[in-house]
PDB file of C-alpha atoms in Angstrom:
ATOM      1  CA  UNK A 219      24.696 -12.471  15.264  1.00  0.00           C
ATOM      2  CA  UNK A 220      21.637 -12.097  17.482  1.00  0.00           C
ATOM      3  CA  UNK A 221      17.793 -12.262  15.154  1.00  0.00           C
ATOM      4  CA  UNK A 222      17.886  -8.802  17.270  1.00  0.00           C
ATOM      5  CA  UNK A 223      20.825  -6.892  15.739  1.00  0.00           C
ATOM      6  CA  UNK A 224      19.806  -8.587  12.221  1.00  0.00           C
ATOM      7  CA  UNK A 225      16.517  -6.312  12.914  1.00  0.00           C
ATOM      8  CA  UNK A 226      18.160  -3.392  13.328  1.00  0.00           C
ATOM      9  CA  UNK A 227      20.436  -3.823  10.231  1.00  0.00           C
ATOM     10  CA  UNK A 228      16.953  -4.372   8.607  1.00  0.00           C
ATOM     11  CA  UNK A 229      15.384  -0.561   9.780  1.00  0.00           C
ATOM     12  CA  UNK A 230      18.731   0.861   9.297  1.00  0.00           C
ATOM     13  CA  UNK A 231      18.441  -0.611   5.271  1.00  0.00           C
ATOM     14  CA  UNK A 232      15.306   0.819   4.977  1.00  0.00           C
ATOM     15  CA  UNK A 233      15.589   4.376   6.259  1.00  0.00           C
ATOM     16  CA  UNK A 234      18.613   5.284   5.756  1.00  0.00           C
ATOM     17  CA  UNK A 235      19.202   7.443   7.965  1.00  0.00           C
ATOM     18  CA  UNK A 236      20.663   7.111  11.924  1.00  0.00           C
ATOM     19  CA  UNK A 237      18.041   9.738  13.344  1.00  0.00           C
ATOM     20  CA  UNK A 238      15.237   7.965  11.628  1.00  0.00           C
ATOM     21  CA  UNK A 239      15.975   4.483  12.185  1.00  0.00           C
ATOM     22  CA  UNK A 240      16.872   5.182  16.273  1.00  0.00           C
ATOM     23  CA  UNK A 241      13.389   6.494  16.628  1.00  0.00           C
ATOM     24  CA  UNK A 242      11.905   3.160  15.367  1.00  0.00           C
ATOM     25  CA  UNK A 243      14.244   1.449  17.591  1.00  0.00           C
ATOM     26  CA  UNK A 244      13.794   3.405  20.170  1.00  0.00           C
ATOM     27  CA  UNK A 245      16.833   4.186  21.431  1.00  0.00           C
ATOM     28  CA  UNK A 246      19.367   7.045  21.337  1.00  0.00           C
ATOM     29  CA  UNK A 247      21.631   7.919  18.226  1.00  0.00           C
ATOM     30  CA  UNK A 248      24.809   6.881  20.008  1.00  0.00           C
ATOM     31  CA  UNK A 249      24.037   4.014  21.059  1.00  0.00           C
ATOM     32  CA  UNK A 250      22.594   2.706  17.769  1.00  0.00           C
ATOM     33  CA  UNK A 251      25.989   3.854  16.440  1.00  0.00           C
ATOM     34  CA  UNK A 252      27.746   2.132  19.039  1.00  0.00           C
ATOM     35  CA  UNK A 253      25.957  -1.473  18.248  1.00  0.00           C
ATOM     36  CA  UNK A 254      26.576  -0.891  14.402  1.00  0.00           C
ATOM     37  CA  UNK A 255      30.055  -0.364  14.751  1.00  0.00           C
ATOM     38  CA  UNK A 256      30.569  -3.021  16.759  1.00  0.00           C
ATOM     39  CA  UNK A 257      28.057  -5.387  14.183  1.00  0.00           C
ATOM     40  CA  UNK A 258      30.696  -3.768  11.424  1.00  0.00           C
ATOM     41  CA  UNK A 259      33.634  -5.353  14.238  1.00  0.00           C
ATOM     42  CA  UNK A 260      32.261  -8.727  13.802  1.00  0.00           C
ATOM     43  CA  UNK A 261      31.797  -9.522  10.342  1.00  0.00           C
ATOM     44  CA  UNK A 262      35.131  -6.823   9.920  1.00  0.00           C
ATOM     45  CA  UNK A 263      33.678  -5.061   7.020  1.00  0.00           C
ATOM     46  CA  UNK A 264      31.702  -1.538   6.934  1.00  0.00           C
ATOM     47  CA  UNK A 265      28.333  -1.985   6.319  1.00  0.00           C
ATOM     48  CA  UNK A 266      26.826   2.088   5.712  1.00  0.00           C
ATOM     49  CA  UNK A 267      28.606   4.829   5.226  1.00  0.00           C
ATOM     50  CA  UNK A 268      28.020   8.052   7.297  1.00  0.00           C
ATOM     51  CA  UNK A 269      27.424  11.342   5.430  1.00  0.00           C
ATOM     52  CA  UNK A 270      25.302  14.138   5.761  1.00  0.00           C
ATOM     53  CA  UNK A 271      23.005  13.328   3.787  1.00  0.00           C
ATOM     54  CA  UNK A 272      22.427  10.215   5.478  1.00  0.00           C
ATOM     55  CA  UNK A 273      23.773   6.697   5.120  1.00  0.00           C
ATOM     56  CA  UNK A 274      24.725   4.595   2.201  1.00  0.00           C
ATOM     57  CA  UNK A 275      25.166   0.720   1.560  1.00  0.00           C
ATOM     58  CA  UNK A 276      28.629  -0.920   0.950  1.00  0.00           C
ATOM     59  CA  UNK A 277      28.912  -3.266  -1.705  1.00  0.00           C
ATOM     60  CA  UNK A 278      29.522  -5.724   1.673  1.00  0.00           C
ATOM     61  CA  UNK A 279      27.182  -3.983   2.883  1.00  0.00           C
ATOM     62  CA  UNK A 280      24.537  -5.118   0.523  1.00  0.00           C
ATOM     63  CA  UNK A 281      25.472  -8.492   0.699  1.00  0.00           C
ATOM     64  CA  UNK A 282      25.504  -8.420   4.825  1.00  0.00           C
ATOM     65  CA  UNK A 283      21.791  -6.761   4.452  1.00  0.00           C
ATOM     66  CA  UNK A 284      20.482  -9.592   2.151  1.00  0.00           C
ATOM     67  CA  UNK A 285      21.651 -11.937   4.269  1.00  0.00           C
ATOM     68  CA  UNK A 286      19.851 -10.740   7.439  1.00  0.00           C
ATOM     69  CA  UNK A 287      16.724 -10.269   5.399  1.00  0.00           C
ATOM     70  CA  UNK A 288      16.706 -13.759   4.499  1.00  0.00           C
ATOM     71  CA  UNK A 289      17.587 -14.691   8.283  1.00  0.00           C
ATOM     72  CA  UNK A 290      14.555 -12.461   9.892  1.00  0.00           C
ATOM     73  CA  UNK A 291      12.321 -14.436   6.932  1.00  0.00           C
ATOM     74  CA  UNK A 292      13.576 -18.232   8.033  1.00  0.00           C
ATOM     75  CA  UNK A 293      12.963 -16.923  11.532  1.00  0.00           C
ATOM     76  CA  UNK A 294       9.378 -15.405  11.660  1.00  0.00           C
ATOM     77  CA  UNK A 295       8.197 -19.022   9.017  1.00  0.00           C
ATOM     78  CA  UNK A 296       9.348 -20.894  11.139  1.00  0.00           C
ATOM     79  CA  UNK A 297       7.717 -18.977  14.559  1.00  0.00           C
ATOM     80  CA  UNK A 298       5.001 -19.043  11.733  1.00  0.00           C
ATOM     81  CA  UNK A 299       4.323 -23.166  11.808  1.00  0.00           C
ATOM     82  CA  UNK A 300       5.575 -23.206  15.922  1.00  0.00           C
ATOM     83  CA  UNK A 301       2.384 -21.549  16.517  1.00  0.00           C
ATOM     84  CA  UNK A 302      -0.005 -23.288  13.439  1.00  0.00           C
ATOM     85  CA  UNK A 303       0.357 -25.961  16.346  1.00  0.00           C
ATOM     86  CA  UNK A 304      -0.971 -24.521  19.248  1.00  0.00           C
ATOM     87  CA  UNK A 305      -4.100 -22.833  19.317  1.00  0.00           C
ATOM     88  CA  UNK A 306      -4.294 -19.790  19.756  1.00  0.00           C
ATOM     89  CA  UNK A 307      -3.985 -16.845  16.671  1.00  0.00           C
ATOM     90  CA  UNK A 308      -0.843 -15.777  16.708  1.00  0.00           C
ATOM     91  CA  UNK A 309       2.255 -14.543  14.534  1.00  0.00           C
ATOM     92  CA  UNK A 310       2.815 -12.287  11.757  1.00  0.00           C
ATOM     93  CA  UNK A 311      -0.089 -10.986   9.278  1.00  0.00           C
ATOM     94  CA  UNK A 312       2.608 -10.189   6.343  1.00  0.00           C
ATOM     95  CA  UNK A 313       0.061  -8.174   3.642  1.00  0.00           C
ATOM     96  CA  UNK A 314       1.120  -5.671   0.826  1.00  0.00           C
ATOM     97  CA  UNK A 315      -1.115  -3.536   0.340  1.00  0.00           C
ATOM     98  CA  UNK A 316      -2.149  -0.877  -2.105  1.00  0.00           C
ATOM     99  CA  UNK A 317      -1.463   2.461  -1.080  1.00  0.00           C
ATOM    100  CA  UNK A 318      -5.808   3.781  -1.462  1.00  0.00           C
ATOM    101  CA  UNK A 319      -6.733   0.548   0.217  1.00  0.00           C
ATOM    102  CA  UNK A 320      -4.427   1.293   2.742  1.00  0.00           C
ATOM    103  CA  UNK A 321      -5.068   4.520   3.875  1.00  0.00           C
ATOM    104  CA  UNK A 322      -8.819   4.408   3.267  1.00  0.00           C
ATOM    105  CA  UNK A 323     -10.407   0.749   3.786  1.00  0.00           C
ATOM    106  CA  UNK A 324      -7.742  -1.383   5.353  1.00  0.00           C
ATOM    107  CA  UNK A 325      -7.438   0.155   8.747  1.00  0.00           C
ATOM    108  CA  UNK A 326     -11.011  -0.092   9.484  1.00  0.00           C
ATOM    109  CA  UNK A 327     -10.743  -3.966   8.684  1.00  0.00           C
ATOM    110  CA  UNK A 328      -7.262  -3.995  10.798  1.00  0.00           C
ATOM    111  CA  UNK A 329      -8.560  -2.504  13.603  1.00  0.00           C
ATOM    112  CA  UNK A 330     -11.536  -5.510  14.132  1.00  0.00           C
ATOM    113  CA  UNK A 331      -8.287  -7.967  13.619  1.00  0.00           C
ATOM    114  CA  UNK A 332      -6.299  -6.616  16.024  1.00  0.00           C
ATOM    115  CA  UNK A 333      -8.775  -6.152  18.362  1.00  0.00           C
ATOM    116  CA  UNK A 334     -10.013  -9.728  18.427  1.00  0.00           C
ATOM    117  CA  UNK A 335      -6.500 -11.699  18.008  1.00  0.00           C
ATOM    118  CA  UNK A 336      -4.113  -9.051  19.870  1.00  0.00           C
ATOM    119  CA  UNK A 337      -1.369 -11.897  20.052  1.00  0.00           C
ATOM    120  CA  UNK A 338      -1.053 -11.219  16.164  1.00  0.00           C
ATOM    121  CA  UNK A 339       1.533  -8.601  15.023  1.00  0.00           C
ATOM    122  CA  UNK A 340       0.458  -7.093  11.420  1.00  0.00           C
ATOM    123  CA  UNK A 341       3.765  -5.861   8.906  1.00  0.00           C
ATOM    124  CA  UNK A 342       2.245  -4.111   6.238  1.00  0.00           C
ATOM    125  CA  UNK A 343       3.325  -2.424   3.000  1.00  0.00           C
ATOM    126  CA  UNK A 344       1.745  -0.054   1.103  1.00  0.00           C
ATOM    127  CA  UNK A 345       2.423   1.007  -2.511  1.00  0.00           C
ATOM    128  CA  UNK A 346       1.098   0.259  -6.100  1.00  0.00           C
ATOM    129  CA  UNK A 347       0.058  -2.945  -7.617  1.00  0.00           C
ATOM    130  CA  UNK A 348       3.422  -3.306  -9.101  1.00  0.00           C
ATOM    131  CA  UNK A 349       5.194  -3.030  -5.876  1.00  0.00           C
ATOM    132  CA  UNK A 350       2.358  -5.645  -4.657  1.00  0.00           C
ATOM    133  CA  UNK A 351       3.080  -8.296  -6.897  1.00  0.00           C
ATOM    134  CA  UNK A 352       7.133  -7.661  -6.547  1.00  0.00           C
ATOM    135  CA  UNK A 353       6.708  -8.354  -3.103  1.00  0.00           C
ATOM    136  CA  UNK A 354       4.515 -11.900  -3.686  1.00  0.00           C
ATOM    137  CA  UNK A 355       6.987 -12.838  -5.975  1.00  0.00           C
ATOM    138  CA  UNK A 356       9.363 -13.108  -3.789  1.00  0.00           C
ATOM    139  CA  UNK A 357       7.396 -14.586  -0.788  1.00  0.00           C
ATOM    140  CA  UNK A 358       8.063 -11.579   1.282  1.00  0.00           C
ATOM    141  CA  UNK A 359       4.500 -11.599   2.565  1.00  0.00           C
ATOM    142  CA  UNK A 360       1.345 -13.713   3.228  1.00  0.00           C
ATOM    143  CA  UNK A 361      -1.267 -11.584   0.948  1.00  0.00           C
ATOM    144  CA  UNK A 362      -1.282  -8.779  -1.395  1.00  0.00           C
ATOM    145  CA  UNK A 363      -4.127  -6.694  -2.467  1.00  0.00           C
ATOM    146  CA  UNK A 364      -3.435  -5.191  -5.318  1.00  0.00           C
ATOM    147  CA  UNK A 365      -5.903  -3.116  -7.633  1.00  0.00           C
ATOM    148  CA  UNK A 366      -7.400  -4.184 -11.189  1.00  0.00           C
ATOM    149  CA  UNK A 367      -6.809  -7.089 -12.824  1.00  0.00           C
ATOM    150  CA  UNK A 368      -4.142  -8.704 -13.040  1.00  0.00           C
ATOM    151  CA  UNK A 369      -2.478 -12.554 -13.906  1.00  0.00           C
ATOM    152  CA  UNK A 370      -2.153 -14.860 -11.161  1.00  0.00           C
ATOM    153  CA  UNK A 371      -1.124 -18.605 -11.089  1.00  0.00           C
ATOM    154  CA  UNK A 372      -1.918 -17.981  -7.508  1.00  0.00           C
ATOM    155  CA  UNK A 373      -5.233 -17.889  -4.874  1.00  0.00           C
ATOM    156  CA  UNK A 374      -6.824 -15.257  -5.999  1.00  0.00           C
ATOM    157  CA  UNK A 375     -10.590 -12.928  -3.887  1.00  0.00           C
ATOM    158  CA  UNK A 376     -12.189 -10.644  -5.286  1.00  0.00           C
ATOM    159  CA  UNK A 377     -12.488  -8.004  -2.551  1.00  0.00           C
ATOM    160  CA  UNK A 378     -14.228  -5.148  -3.850  1.00  0.00           C
ATOM    161  CA  UNK A 379     -15.747  -2.841  -6.711  1.00  0.00           C
ATOM    162  CA  UNK A 380     -15.917   0.451  -6.440  1.00  0.00           C
ATOM    163  CA  UNK A 381     -16.912   3.420  -9.442  1.00  0.00           C
ATOM    164  CA  UNK A 382     -15.164   5.932 -10.392  1.00  0.00           C
ATOM    165  CA  UNK A 383     -16.295   9.992 -10.017  1.00  0.00           C
ATOM    166  CA  UNK A 384     -15.273  12.922 -11.234  1.00  0.00           C
ATOM    167  CA  UNK A 385     -15.009  15.520  -7.878  1.00  0.00           C
ATOM    168  CA  UNK A 386     -15.106  18.984  -7.822  1.00  0.00           C
ATOM    169  CA  UNK A 387     -16.350  22.068  -5.550  1.00  0.00           C
ATOM    170  CA  UNK A 388     -17.649  23.836  -8.802  1.00  0.00           C
ATOM    171  CA  UNK A 389     -18.240  21.358 -11.451  1.00  0.00           C
ATOM    172  CA  UNK A 390     -21.991  19.538 -11.198  1.00  0.00           C
ATOM    173  CA  UNK A 391     -21.554  17.745 -14.556  1.00  0.00           C
ATOM    174  CA  UNK A 392     -19.105  16.449 -17.154  1.00  0.00           C
ATOM    175  CA  UNK A 393     -19.977  19.027 -19.859  1.00  0.00           C
ATOM    176  CA  UNK A 394     -18.708  21.452 -17.855  1.00  0.00           C
ATOM    177  CA  UNK A 395     -15.189  20.307 -18.412  1.00  0.00           C
ATOM    178  CA  UNK A 396     -15.082  22.089 -21.778  1.00  0.00           C
ATOM    179  CA  UNK A 397     -15.416  25.707 -20.654  1.00  0.00           C
ATOM    180  CA  UNK A 398     -13.876  25.464 -17.532  1.00  0.00           C
ATOM    181  CA  UNK A 399     -10.265  27.203 -16.601  1.00  0.00           C
ATOM    182  CA  UNK A 400      -9.977  24.737 -13.754  1.00  0.00           C
ATOM    183  CA  UNK A 401      -7.191  23.264 -13.224  1.00  0.00           C
ATOM    184  CA  UNK A 402      -7.543  18.289 -13.847  1.00  0.00           C
ATOM    185  CA  UNK A 403      -5.507  17.438 -10.264  1.00  0.00           C
ATOM    186  CA  UNK A 404      -3.883  13.882 -11.360  1.00  0.00           C
ATOM    187  CA  UNK A 405      -2.565  12.172  -9.232  1.00  0.00           C
ATOM    188  CA  UNK A 406       0.626   9.250  -9.923  1.00  0.00           C
ATOM    189  CA  UNK A 407      -0.376   6.402  -9.848  1.00  0.00           C
ATOM    190  CA  UNK A 408      -0.430   2.180 -11.829  1.00  0.00           C
ATOM    191  CA  UNK A 409      -0.069   2.663 -15.322  1.00  0.00           C
ATOM    192  CA  UNK A 410      -4.246   0.321 -15.539  1.00  0.00           C
ATOM    193  CA  UNK A 411      -5.444   2.918 -13.539  1.00  0.00           C
ATOM    194  CA  UNK A 412      -3.921   5.719 -15.622  1.00  0.00           C
ATOM    195  CA  UNK A 413      -4.769   4.598 -18.949  1.00  0.00           C
ATOM    196  CA  UNK A 414      -8.612   4.248 -17.298  1.00  0.00           C
ATOM    197  CA  UNK A 415      -8.988   8.017 -17.293  1.00  0.00           C
ATOM    198  CA  UNK A 416      -7.390   8.585 -20.129  1.00  0.00           C
ATOM    199  CA  UNK A 417      -9.659   5.867 -22.357  1.00  0.00           C
ATOM    200  CA  UNK A 418     -12.852   8.111 -20.533  1.00  0.00           C
ATOM    201  CA  UNK A 419     -11.234  11.826 -21.063  1.00  0.00           C
ATOM    202  CA  UNK A 420     -10.322  11.274 -24.603  1.00  0.00           C
ATOM    203  CA  UNK A 421     -13.569   9.382 -25.782  1.00  0.00           C
ATOM    204  CA  UNK A 422     -15.002  11.730 -24.270  1.00  0.00           C
ATOM    205  CA  UNK A 423     -13.824  14.930 -25.314  1.00  0.00           C
ATOM    206  CA  UNK A 424     -11.043  13.939 -28.054  1.00  0.00           C
ATOM    207  CA  UNK A 425      -8.714  16.984 -26.636  1.00  0.00           C
ATOM    208  CA  UNK A 426      -6.304  17.244 -23.358  1.00  0.00           C
ATOM    209  CA  UNK A 427      -7.040  18.878 -20.714  1.00  0.00           C
ATOM    210  CA  UNK A 428      -6.683  22.301 -20.404  1.00  0.00           C
ATOM    211  CA  UNK A 429      -4.725  23.470 -17.717  1.00  0.00           C
ATOM    212  CA  UNK A 430      -3.413  20.012 -15.202  1.00  0.00           C
ATOM    213  CA  UNK A 431      -1.127  19.898 -11.663  1.00  0.00           C
ATOM    214  CA  UNK A 432       0.713  16.554 -11.015  1.00  0.00           C
ATOM    215  CA  UNK A 433       0.836  15.375  -7.220  1.00  0.00           C
ATOM    216  CA  UNK A 434       2.062  12.264  -6.010  1.00  0.00           C
ATOM    217  CA  UNK A 435       0.280  10.516  -3.652  1.00  0.00           C
ATOM    218  CA  UNK A 436      -4.214  10.638  -4.275  1.00  0.00           C
ATOM    219  CA  UNK A 437      -4.590  11.920  -0.847  1.00  0.00           C
ATOM    220  CA  UNK A 438      -3.079  15.040  -1.652  1.00  0.00           C
ATOM    221  CA  UNK A 439      -4.802  15.019  -4.762  1.00  0.00           C
ATOM    222  CA  UNK A 440      -8.618  14.407  -2.951  1.00  0.00           C
ATOM    223  CA  UNK A 441      -7.088  17.637  -0.440  1.00  0.00           C
ATOM    224  CA  UNK A 442      -6.354  19.535  -3.166  1.00  0.00           C
ATOM    225  CA  UNK A 443      -9.645  19.095  -5.094  1.00  0.00           C
ATOM    226  CA  UNK A 444     -11.529  19.900  -1.973  1.00  0.00           C
ATOM    227  CA  UNK A 445     -10.139  22.276  -0.949  1.00  0.00           C
ATOM    228  CA  UNK A 446     -11.311  23.982  -4.252  1.00  0.00           C
ATOM    229  CA  UNK A 447      -7.899  23.992  -5.887  1.00  0.00           C
ATOM    230  CA  UNK A 448      -9.338  22.294  -9.488  1.00  0.00           C
ATOM    231  CA  UNK A 449     -10.864  18.814 -10.198  1.00  0.00           C
ATOM    232  CA  UNK A 450      -9.893  15.499  -9.978  1.00  0.00           C
ATOM    233  CA  UNK A 451     -11.173  11.857 -10.940  1.00  0.00           C
ATOM    234  CA  UNK A 452     -11.322   9.814  -7.558  1.00  0.00           C
ATOM    235  CA  UNK A 453     -12.597   6.018  -7.067  1.00  0.00           C
ATOM    236  CA  UNK A 454     -15.313   5.550  -4.885  1.00  0.00           C
ATOM    237  CA  UNK A 455     -13.510   4.012  -2.299  1.00  0.00           C
ATOM    238  CA  UNK A 456     -11.255   7.402  -0.998  1.00  0.00           C
ATOM    239  CA  UNK A 457     -14.691   8.985  -0.793  1.00  0.00           C
ATOM    240  CA  UNK A 458     -17.488   9.323   2.257  1.00  0.00           C
ATOM    241  CA  UNK A 459     -20.736  10.346   1.354  1.00  0.00           C
ATOM    242  CA  UNK A 460     -20.994  13.063   4.214  1.00  0.00           C
ATOM    243  CA  UNK A 461     -17.978  15.256   2.302  1.00  0.00           C
ATOM    244  CA  UNK A 462     -18.824  18.388   1.016  1.00  0.00           C
ATOM    245  CA  UNK A 463     -18.677  18.274  -2.561  1.00  0.00           C
ATOM    246  CA  UNK A 464     -19.831  17.236  -6.419  1.00  0.00           C
ATOM    247  CA  UNK A 465     -19.737  13.403  -7.316  1.00  0.00           C
ATOM    248  CA  UNK A 466     -20.249  13.191 -11.306  1.00  0.00           C
ATOM    249  CA  UNK A 467     -19.643   9.193 -11.675  1.00  0.00           C
ATOM    250  CA  UNK A 468     -18.258   7.511 -14.890  1.00  0.00           C
ATOM    251  CA  UNK A 469     -19.584   6.195 -17.375  1.00  0.00           C
ATOM    252  CA  UNK A 470     -17.954   4.080 -20.461  1.00  0.00           C
ATOM    253  CA  UNK A 471     -20.010   4.910 -24.453  1.00  0.00           C
ATOM    254  CA  UNK A 472     -22.438   1.913 -23.275  1.00  0.00           C
ATOM    255  CA  UNK A 473     -23.758   3.934 -20.479  1.00  0.00           C
ATOM    256  CA  UNK A 474     -22.070   1.687 -18.059  1.00  0.00           C
ATOM    257  CA  UNK A 475     -20.198   3.235 -13.987  1.00  0.00           C
ATOM    258  CA  UNK A 476     -16.794   2.534 -15.073  1.00  0.00           C
ATOM    259  CA  UNK A 477     -15.239   1.000 -12.029  1.00  0.00           C
ATOM    260  CA  UNK A 478     -12.290  -0.590 -10.316  1.00  0.00           C
ATOM    261  CA  UNK A 479     -11.754  -4.248  -9.303  1.00  0.00           C
ATOM    262  CA  UNK A 480      -9.436  -4.797  -6.333  1.00  0.00           C
ATOM    263  CA  UNK A 481      -8.465  -8.578  -5.353  1.00  0.00           C
ATOM    264  CA  UNK A 482      -6.199 -10.434  -2.866  1.00  0.00           C
ATOM    265  CA  UNK A 483      -3.872 -12.052  -4.208  1.00  0.00           C
ATOM    266  CA  UNK A 484      -1.329 -15.554  -2.450  1.00  0.00           C
ATOM    267  CA  UNK A 485       0.134 -18.674  -2.554  1.00  0.00           C
ATOM    268  CA  UNK A 486      -2.528 -21.433  -1.270  1.00  0.00           C
ATOM    269  CA  UNK A 487       0.615 -22.517   1.884  1.00  0.00           C
ATOM    270  CA  UNK A 488       0.325 -18.724   3.127  1.00  0.00           C
ATOM    271  CA  UNK A 489      -4.383 -18.709   3.319  1.00  0.00           C
ATOM    272  CA  UNK A 490      -3.460 -22.013   5.753  1.00  0.00           C
ATOM    273  CA  UNK A 491      -1.571 -20.535   8.008  1.00  0.00           C
ATOM    274  CA  UNK A 492      -3.749 -19.308  11.098  1.00  0.00           C
ATOM    275  CA  UNK A 493      -3.277 -15.516  11.074  1.00  0.00           C
ATOM    276  CA  UNK A 494      -4.066 -15.692   7.713  1.00  0.00           C
ATOM    277  CA  UNK A 495      -7.179 -16.970   7.835  1.00  0.00           C
ATOM    278  CA  UNK A 496      -8.495 -15.450  11.425  1.00  0.00           C
ATOM    279  CA  UNK A 497      -7.753 -12.182   8.783  1.00  0.00           C
ATOM    280  CA  UNK A 498      -9.941 -13.820   6.091  1.00  0.00           C
ATOM    281  CA  UNK A 499     -12.677 -14.639   7.988  1.00  0.00           C
ATOM    282  CA  UNK A 500     -12.728 -10.068   9.242  1.00  0.00           C
ATOM    283  CA  UNK A 501     -12.286  -9.248   6.045  1.00  0.00           C
ATOM    284  CA  UNK A 502     -15.368 -11.361   4.960  1.00  0.00           C
ATOM    285  CA  UNK A 503     -17.170  -9.807   7.956  1.00  0.00           C
ATOM    286  CA  UNK A 504     -16.727  -6.880   6.342  1.00  0.00           C
ATOM    287  CA  UNK A 505     -17.238  -7.172   3.226  1.00  0.00           C
ATOM    288  CA  UNK A 506     -21.063  -8.729   3.786  1.00  0.00           C
ATOM    289  CA  UNK A 507     -21.439  -5.898   6.655  1.00  0.00           C
ATOM    290  CA  UNK A 508     -20.799  -3.199   3.705  1.00  0.00           C
TER     291      UNK A 508
END
């Protein structure tokens, strides 16, 4: 099988939807369907079962997709090794980044990176820090950017530290939380972030919020708070000084600001690659300037 066909299977397995996969591949659905049938004929096995809900991998399909992942990764690594022998920065920079960093901090850094190194490609996945660590352990990415403190035996570099704020369009200090009927808008996050907020709340009030709204993403939480629906606790990396909203810093029992650290993790071998070194240089520039 050609590497393009393997990549096609990977996109199908990620989307599990013919229409969405066809859009990513810039082909028509009938053309994609025909190519898939040809691949299944080559393997002599059904890879996907189609239904109105989308695609489902067959047991044989799971094995074939696993083979496709391994082969594509191996091909990319060979290309990286070859590009390291040349002077130009190229190859694929594979990143796994905590969602909040991917939304608010990383785009500015990547803009500089792609302008400076137009021949380099970028593969980016976002998610919770636990998911980022999984990608690192499976050697699917060069660099992982995680929130909070995590055990890591490879290269670990501090990236940034941001403080937590109570944000609302009406509430100006934490004491008002005891009397307000406004809901506390929370977003689903990894356990360490959730625990930090819970510890602060119970230390401060020894009771639970009167009303809560739980949403799936931090950006949804932020927009609901900014539109006056309720109050939220957000990290400064997600906030802008120009935004018209009250921001009350959270502090611990000693009066020190409560903050979260962000770290870059990876293996030593990955940090030797030209595209990774180039990315680290851009990151360092941004860190100094900020």
